[in-house]
XYZ file of C-alpha atoms in Angstrom:
179
model
C 61.546 144.598 113.231
C 65.282 146.721 111.995
C 65.090 143.662 109.143
C 61.541 144.469 107.967
C 62.517 148.313 107.660
C 65.757 147.554 105.615
C 63.451 145.193 103.104
C 61.363 147.913 102.706
C 63.624 150.046 101.711
C 65.164 147.716 99.291
C 68.217 147.674 101.672
C 70.344 144.130 100.975
C 72.038 143.740 104.916
C 75.073 141.800 104.973
C 76.240 140.686 108.525
C 79.859 140.111 109.630
C 81.048 137.320 111.764
C 80.586 138.394 115.774
C 84.953 140.364 116.271
C 86.036 139.530 113.541
C 86.144 143.821 111.610
C 88.817 141.710 109.088
C 85.796 140.909 107.159
C 84.849 144.749 106.392
C 87.942 146.550 105.333
C 85.715 149.871 104.712
C 85.142 150.335 108.195
C 88.315 149.083 109.224
C 90.051 151.580 107.357
C 87.544 154.027 108.385
C 87.881 153.543 112.243
C 92.053 153.422 111.689
C 91.731 156.654 110.262
C 89.702 158.405 112.610
C 91.910 156.732 115.698
C 94.397 158.761 113.639
C 92.967 161.679 113.536
C 92.685 161.354 117.961
C 95.825 160.488 118.060
C 96.916 163.413 115.516
C 94.854 166.201 117.496
C 96.010 164.798 120.841
C 99.644 165.499 119.953
C 99.379 168.394 117.847
C 98.070 170.583 121.529
C 100.405 167.976 123.950
C 97.122 167.050 125.537
C 97.063 163.797 127.929
C 95.645 160.473 126.326
C 92.923 160.057 128.777
C 91.468 162.707 126.836
C 91.258 160.200 123.651
C 86.922 160.513 123.886
C 87.052 163.685 122.886
C 89.510 163.345 120.614
C 87.604 160.470 119.004
C 84.361 162.834 118.885
C 86.064 166.038 117.122
C 87.547 163.924 114.385
C 84.063 162.341 113.847
C 82.902 165.631 113.693
C 85.534 166.846 111.559
C 85.372 163.621 109.036
C 81.566 164.690 108.617
C 81.839 167.587 107.229
C 84.923 167.140 104.556
C 84.880 166.558 101.342
C 85.327 162.187 100.321
C 86.545 160.999 96.797
C 84.421 158.258 97.469
C 81.097 161.086 97.532
C 82.373 163.131 94.426
C 83.743 165.319 96.718
C 80.823 166.125 98.602
C 80.755 165.967 102.675
C 78.781 162.879 104.533
C 77.520 166.160 106.376
C 76.037 167.520 102.739
C 74.667 164.383 101.742
C 72.901 163.920 105.384
C 71.240 167.175 105.323
C 71.341 168.335 101.716
C 73.427 171.796 101.983
C 77.509 172.576 102.544
C 78.243 172.815 106.716
C 79.265 175.896 107.837
C 82.905 175.464 109.620
C 83.186 179.198 110.785
C 82.612 178.263 114.555
C 85.349 175.483 114.728
C 88.366 176.319 116.672
C 91.374 173.969 117.225
C 90.847 171.460 119.315
C 93.243 171.786 123.079
C 93.313 175.296 122.650
C 93.085 177.867 125.316
C 89.738 179.308 125.824
C 88.480 182.573 128.478
C 84.739 181.493 129.438
C 82.787 184.316 130.957
C 80.252 182.629 133.332
C 76.481 183.757 132.681
C 76.075 185.500 136.179
C 73.608 187.460 136.548
C 74.015 189.057 139.607
C 77.474 190.858 138.410
C 78.530 193.872 136.630
C 80.405 193.700 133.448
C 83.132 195.003 135.182
C 83.480 192.787 138.163
C 83.185 189.389 136.308
C 85.496 186.398 136.284
C 87.037 185.422 133.455
C 88.063 181.217 134.042
C 90.660 179.705 131.574
C 88.873 176.655 130.026
C 90.187 174.135 127.066
C 87.969 174.055 123.346
C 87.600 170.116 122.741
C 84.325 170.243 120.416
C 80.790 171.844 119.647
C 77.858 170.195 121.160
C 76.128 169.167 118.219
C 72.176 170.831 117.608
C 73.598 174.138 119.623
C 76.365 177.073 118.777
C 77.682 176.523 121.701
C 81.213 174.981 122.821
C 82.519 172.687 124.748
C 84.741 173.065 126.911
C 87.194 171.736 130.317
C 87.569 173.324 132.825
C 90.882 171.663 134.470
C 90.086 172.925 138.170
C 86.803 171.388 138.832
C 87.260 168.633 135.996
C 84.177 168.859 133.728
C 83.179 170.106 130.864
C 80.986 172.881 130.155
C 79.207 173.703 127.501
C 79.713 178.114 126.691
C 79.357 180.389 123.348
C 80.289 183.000 125.784
C 84.233 182.011 124.688
C 87.296 184.229 123.692
C 89.832 181.736 122.033
C 93.492 181.882 122.515
C 94.443 179.610 119.359
C 97.942 179.838 119.460
C 99.182 178.879 122.968
C 99.554 175.336 124.413
C 99.365 174.904 128.203
C 101.284 172.722 130.101
C 99.331 169.905 130.892
C 101.853 168.349 133.072
C 101.323 171.415 135.654
C 97.588 170.626 135.929
C 96.305 168.708 138.622
C 93.502 166.757 136.231
C 91.965 163.899 137.833
C 90.779 160.854 136.471
C 88.277 161.471 133.229
C 85.971 159.226 134.195
C 84.483 161.798 136.628
C 84.328 165.283 133.755
C 81.887 165.186 132.060
C 78.955 166.925 133.800
C 75.471 166.842 132.103
C 76.836 169.339 129.588
C 74.893 171.998 131.189
C 74.332 175.117 129.301
C 74.580 177.847 131.411
C 77.817 178.502 133.947
C 76.923 179.151 137.774
C 79.827 178.999 138.918
C 83.666 179.419 137.384
C 85.727 177.752 139.947
C 89.119 179.588 138.889
C 92.056 180.088 141.215
């Protein structure tokens, strides 16, 4: 099926042998770039290595929005969508963010604000993916005030195994679980 689509579009496919990435030098170099960028993101904010998936996700998001020499100083995003990307929503990976939960029965002065950590943007949404170290979950919120200059001590936090972190990414925060 996919072979037929490629034939119709005039795309000539060249496949590599299984488990031999060295046959595709361009992809090998891009993979190395993504992994080095992810390591730099983790180290710059002293984030534990178990969050490497989030760092890789954020690295790819950034690389798709940065100009490349191979594309004539255009971004991959620009080539795909036909317009320049907006970058005003980006924050420093792993920075602190104070999230205000969306609870309807509380008055403005009574709302408890939670300290969470920015991992990236929810694709196709104008909200931030934030990590809550108390509940060990990633939630999505647009009501965040960021502290991009402070580094949090991840060693002091009791963060459980990352395999339990991602929770379906609900866009409405019903409970904060702050201590």
